[in-house]
Amino acid sequence: MDFILPYREAEEILRKDICTITQRGTFDEDGRHPLSHAFEDKGIMLGLLIAETRTGEKISLRAFSGALDGEYIVKGYVPPCFSAREFEEIVREYDTMLHCYSDRIEHGEEDLVPIRRSLSNECLSKLKGIYRFSSLKGSFGFSDIDVSYVTGMGDCATIKLLSYCFRKGFTPVSLAEIFVGRDSEGRKNGVLYPPCDEKCRPLIKHIMSLDLIYSDESVAVINKEAGMLSTPGKGEDKYDSASVRIKELFPDSPALPSCHRLDMDTSGVMVFAKTEKAKRNISMQFESRQTEKIYEALLRGVLKEEEGVIDIPIRLDTENRPYQIVDHERGKSAVTRFRRVRVEVLNGEKVTRVLFYPHTGRTHQIRVHAASGLGLPIVGDRLYGERKAGERLCLHARSLSFIHPDTERRICFETEPDF
């Protein structure tokens, strides 16, 4: 399972918390929220985040998903990502009207269904408007980001904990979430779970300022967005990068935590080291070709071959950096296997979706091999093809497999492209 932070330290404390809750019979010291309610209802996720303060002190923050017996403010737990007073005011404003319409609909006035739906959407819109989340880069609301909202988004324990952590200027260290309640098809009592894909992951991307898909004590894995530099470039305007953001999230990581690079215009899976030992280990795996990579791309035109191998040497065009050229005499060996997925239509133009399996890792290797080896440049490739208005480079590092430096087990991460 893909945890976004190391979890063992937090899990140990959280399980002790749950033992205390079980012995006491209530979630809170005041005894207002009985444990039995979690088993009578649908259950609840409890979360604990170990954070480091600005003075270097480690503290434990606690949160629950949603509401606890209808209450969002409970002593001993971090607050929600909205003003409870504003929330109650909005609910109070609409509650009576919605119940009235529901009663009338139940008694046969089905023509009121659209009116009630419209009123409910209006209420939901107002509630969405009061959410504020904190990140390394500042605060934001739902209106500031592009996410497909689902009911309950923003109420998960993980989101509350991370947002509170960054609002206070703390550094996240270890995070764990455990389900408490009656076993169901989707959740089991006492089981540790990573952040959910539907409600948590879309917000974590903005809270962490990176699409962080996995992190433990030694490595961090992200889904880099197109247009983001892998490492800092020359000049202040090119300082912001995936490496810099990883360093901001995990201050104890190496000065330059990246173990490899993706072109700025290429999206996809990247791995970073959180220790010097891990960096040496993973960097060597890339050099010795122990890593396994799969790229997905859209080629402009129709590729007739179903699969094959491109073996064309390339080198840097020293008079036209960073452009790479085919050179059978002085070029470095570059080998890429490919497999056609399907032919599609993009903006009225036929394109071919292809998977690439690079054996070597030369600069711009896939881009050059697509354009020169297959005769079909990648859609949006401004160097080896053309980029039309509104296009991005349709090249995505879909999958990355490497041997974990601590466990020595091969692990694999995969993400879908957005094209």
GROMACS .gro file of C-alpha atoms in nm, residues 87-292:
model
  206
   87PHE     CA    1  -2.062   2.548   0.910
   88GLU     CA    2  -2.339   2.540   1.170
   89GLU     CA    3  -2.486   2.866   1.041
   90ILE     CA    4  -2.510   2.733   0.685
   91VAL     CA    5  -2.656   2.398   0.795
   92ARG     CA    6  -2.909   2.579   1.017
   93GLU     CA    7  -3.007   2.805   0.725
   94TYR     CA    8  -3.092   2.514   0.495
   95ASP     CA    9  -3.177   2.228   0.730
   96THR     CA   10  -3.540   2.316   0.799
   97MET     CA   11  -3.620   2.385   0.433
   98LEU     CA   12  -3.457   2.063   0.312
   99HIS     CA   13  -3.643   1.853   0.571
  100CYS     CA   14  -3.969   2.021   0.479
  101TYR     CA   15  -3.923   1.940   0.109
  102SER     CA   16  -3.818   1.583   0.194
  103ASP     CA   17  -4.137   1.529   0.396
  104ARG     CA   18  -4.357   1.664   0.118
  105ILE     CA   19  -4.178   1.449  -0.143
  106GLU     CA   20  -4.234   1.140   0.075
  107HIS     CA   21  -4.604   1.225   0.078
  108GLY     CA   22  -4.626   1.224  -0.300
  109GLU     CA   23  -4.520   1.572  -0.415
  110GLU     CA   24  -4.254   1.436  -0.650
  111ASP     CA   25  -4.253   1.757  -0.853
  112LEU     CA   26  -4.053   1.912  -0.566
  113VAL     CA   27  -3.755   1.678  -0.623
  114PRO     CA   28  -3.570   1.920  -0.858
  115ILE     CA   29  -3.629   2.209  -0.618
  116ARG     CA   30  -3.493   2.012  -0.325
  117ARG     CA   31  -3.193   1.900  -0.532
  118SER     CA   32  -3.119   2.258  -0.633
  119LEU     CA   33  -3.144   2.372  -0.270
  120SER     CA   34  -2.918   2.091  -0.156
  121ASN     CA   35  -2.656   2.181  -0.420
  122GLU     CA   36  -2.674   2.545  -0.311
  123CYS     CA   37  -2.609   2.441   0.049
  124LEU     CA   38  -2.320   2.217  -0.055
  125SER     CA   39  -2.167   2.498  -0.259
  126LYS     CA   40  -2.173   2.729   0.042
  127LEU     CA   41  -2.019   2.463   0.264
  128LYS     CA   42  -1.740   2.401   0.011
  129GLY     CA   43  -1.668   2.773   0.016
  130ILE     CA   44  -1.571   2.781   0.385
  131TYR     CA   45  -1.295   2.517   0.361
  132ARG     CA   46  -0.937   2.647   0.389
  133PHE     CA   47  -0.633   2.424   0.368
  134SER     CA   48  -0.273   2.508   0.457
  135SER     CA   49   0.033   2.395   0.264
  136LEU     CA   50   0.403   2.472   0.237
  137LYS     CA   51   0.313   2.742  -0.015
  138GLY     CA   52   0.028   2.907   0.177
  139SER     CA   53  -0.346   2.853   0.215
  140PHE     CA   54  -0.609   2.766  -0.045
  141GLY     CA   55  -0.972   2.669  -0.083
  142PHE     CA   56  -1.164   2.446  -0.322
  143SER     CA   57  -1.216   2.742  -0.556
  144ASP     CA   58  -0.838   2.780  -0.594
  145ILE     CA   59  -0.768   2.427  -0.718
  146ASP     CA   60  -0.889   2.198  -0.994
  147VAL     CA   61  -1.035   1.889  -0.823
  148SER     CA   62  -1.343   1.678  -0.883
  149TYR     CA   63  -1.522   1.731  -0.553
  150VAL     CA   64  -1.693   1.440  -0.378
  151THR     CA   65  -1.895   1.460  -0.057
  152GLY     CA   66  -1.670   1.446   0.247
  153MET     CA   67  -1.359   1.567   0.065
  154GLY     CA   68  -1.154   1.771   0.311
  155ASP     CA   69  -1.288   1.589   0.618
  156CYS     CA   70  -1.045   1.295   0.628
  157ALA     CA   71  -0.812   1.267   0.928
  158THR     CA   72  -0.502   1.284   0.706
  159ILE     CA   73  -0.613   1.613   0.547
  160LYS     CA   74  -0.694   1.771   0.885
  161LEU     CA   75  -0.358   1.667   1.027
  162LEU     CA   76  -0.143   1.782   0.736
  163SER     CA   77  -0.326   2.111   0.697
  164TYR     CA   78  -0.297   2.186   1.069
  165CYS     CA   79   0.070   2.084   1.064
  166PHE     CA   80   0.160   2.329   0.786
  167ARG     CA   81  -0.060   2.604   0.932
  168LYS     CA   82   0.149   2.588   1.248
  169GLY     CA   83   0.477   2.580   1.056
  170PHE     CA   84   0.560   2.225   1.165
  171THR     CA   85   0.736   1.954   0.963
  172PRO     CA   86   0.550   1.622   0.915
  173VAL     CA   87   0.750   1.318   1.030
  174SER     CA   88   0.527   1.011   1.061
  175LEU     CA   89   0.158   0.952   0.984
  176ALA     CA   90  -0.083   0.666   1.054
  177GLU     CA   91  -0.459   0.613   1.016
  178ILE     CA   92  -0.644   0.320   1.175
  179PHE     CA   93  -1.010   0.227   1.133
  180VAL     CA   94  -1.220   0.185   1.446
  181GLY     CA   95  -1.566   0.029   1.415
  182ARG     CA   96  -1.765  -0.264   1.290
  183ASP     CA   97  -1.603  -0.462   1.007
  184SER     CA   98  -1.746  -0.387   0.665
  185GLU     CA   99  -1.660  -0.476   0.307
  186GLY     CA  100  -1.429  -0.179   0.273
  187ARG     CA  101  -1.284  -0.139   0.625
  188LYS     CA  102  -1.172  -0.373   0.903
  189ASN     CA  103  -1.152  -0.277   1.269
  190GLY     CA  104  -0.797  -0.209   1.389
  191VAL     CA  105  -0.640  -0.212   1.042
  192LEU     CA  106  -0.391   0.051   0.926
  193TYR     CA  107  -0.486   0.223   0.598
  194PRO     CA  108  -0.305   0.467   0.365
  195PRO     CA  109  -0.481   0.787   0.251
  196CYS     CA  110  -0.783   0.710   0.031
  197ASP     CA  111  -0.757   0.775  -0.344
  198GLU     CA  112  -1.097   0.939  -0.383
  199LYS     CA  113  -1.103   1.206  -0.109
  200CYS     CA  114  -0.746   1.240   0.016
  201ARG     CA  115  -0.504   1.208  -0.274
  202PRO     CA  116  -0.640   1.498  -0.483
  203LEU     CA  117  -0.597   1.734  -0.186
  204ILE     CA  118  -0.264   1.592  -0.068
  205LYS     CA  119  -0.117   1.697  -0.403
  206HIS     CA  120  -0.193   2.061  -0.321
  207ILE     CA  121  -0.120   2.047   0.052
  208MET     CA  122   0.223   1.890  -0.006
  209SER     CA  123   0.286   2.104  -0.319
  210LEU     CA  124   0.374   1.776  -0.492
  211ASP     CA  125   0.182   1.473  -0.610
  212LEU     CA  126   0.347   1.255  -0.347
  213ILE     CA  127   0.245   0.894  -0.403
  214TYR     CA  128   0.477   0.717  -0.156
  215SER     CA  129   0.727   0.797   0.116
  216ASP     CA  130   0.908   0.603   0.387
  217GLU     CA  131   1.224   0.656   0.594
  218SER     CA  132   1.455   0.631   0.292
  219VAL     CA  133   1.271   0.713  -0.033
  220ALA     CA  134   0.997   0.938  -0.166
  221VAL     CA  135   0.813   0.883  -0.494
  222ILE     CA  136   0.612   1.146  -0.679
  223ASN     CA  137   0.407   1.183  -0.993
  224LYS     CA  138   0.582   1.486  -1.144
  225GLU     CA  139   0.358   1.719  -1.338
  226ALA     CA  140   0.450   1.839  -1.685
  227GLY     CA  141   0.620   2.177  -1.678
  228MET     CA  142   0.799   2.122  -1.346
  229LEU     CA  143   1.178   2.102  -1.339
  230SER     CA  144   1.328   1.789  -1.184
  231THR     CA  145   1.621   1.979  -1.034
  232PRO     CA  146   1.700   2.352  -1.000
  233GLY     CA  147   1.817   2.524  -1.315
  234LYS     CA  148   2.037   2.830  -1.355
  235GLY     CA  149   1.879   3.151  -1.237
  236GLU     CA  150   1.631   3.237  -0.962
  237ASP     CA  151   1.333   3.183  -1.194
  238LYS     CA  152   1.437   2.820  -1.244
  239TYR     CA  153   1.507   2.737  -0.880
  240ASP     CA  154   1.167   2.588  -0.802
  241SER     CA  155   1.171   2.219  -0.885
  242ALA     CA  156   1.066   1.876  -0.765
  243SER     CA  157   1.399   1.834  -0.582
  244VAL     CA  158   1.360   2.165  -0.401
  245ARG     CA  159   1.006   2.081  -0.292
  246ILE     CA  160   1.113   1.738  -0.165
  247LYS     CA  161   1.388   1.907   0.037
  248GLU     CA  162   1.134   2.150   0.182
  249LEU     CA  163   0.904   1.863   0.281
  250PHE     CA  164   1.184   1.649   0.420
  251PRO     CA  165   1.459   1.883   0.548
  252ASP     CA  166   1.689   1.598   0.656
  253SER     CA  167   1.713   1.459   0.301
  254PRO     CA  168   2.030   1.515   0.089
  255ALA     CA  169   2.094   1.862  -0.050
  256LEU     CA  170   1.995   1.734  -0.394
  257PRO     CA  171   1.766   1.435  -0.328
  258SER     CA  172   1.692   1.343  -0.689
  259CYS     CA  173   1.832   1.007  -0.808
  260HIS     CA  174   1.746   1.066  -1.175
  261ARG     CA  175   1.572   1.323  -1.394
  262LEU     CA  176   1.275   1.369  -1.618
  263ASP     CA  177   1.260   1.644  -1.882
  264MET     CA  178   1.068   1.948  -1.763
  265ASP     CA  179   0.789   1.880  -2.015
  266THR     CA  180   0.768   1.510  -1.926
  267SER     CA  181   0.534   1.399  -1.648
  268GLY     CA  182   0.541   1.083  -1.442
  269VAL     CA  183   0.703   0.875  -1.171
  270MET     CA  184   1.022   1.000  -1.006
  271VAL     CA  185   1.206   0.863  -0.703
  272PHE     CA  186   1.401   1.073  -0.452
  273ALA     CA  187   1.634   0.973  -0.170
  274LYS     CA  188   1.580   1.083   0.189
  275THR     CA  189   1.923   0.962   0.303
  276GLU     CA  190   2.270   0.973   0.149
  277LYS     CA  191   2.286   0.592   0.164
  278ALA     CA  192   1.962   0.561  -0.032
  279LYS     CA  193   2.081   0.815  -0.289
  280ARG     CA  194   2.403   0.624  -0.357
  281ASN     CA  195   2.214   0.296  -0.379
  282ILE     CA  196   1.937   0.408  -0.615
  283SER     CA  197   2.167   0.623  -0.830
  284MET     CA  198   2.386   0.319  -0.886
  285GLN     CA  199   2.080   0.119  -0.988
  286PHE     CA  200   2.006   0.373  -1.260
  287GLU     CA  201   2.369   0.368  -1.376
  288SER     CA  202   2.384  -0.013  -1.384
  289ARG     CA  203   2.040  -0.039  -1.550
  290GLN     CA  204   1.881  -0.229  -1.263
  291THR     CA  205   1.577  -0.002  -1.272
  292GLU     CA  206   1.287  -0.081  -1.504
   0.00000   0.00000   0.00000
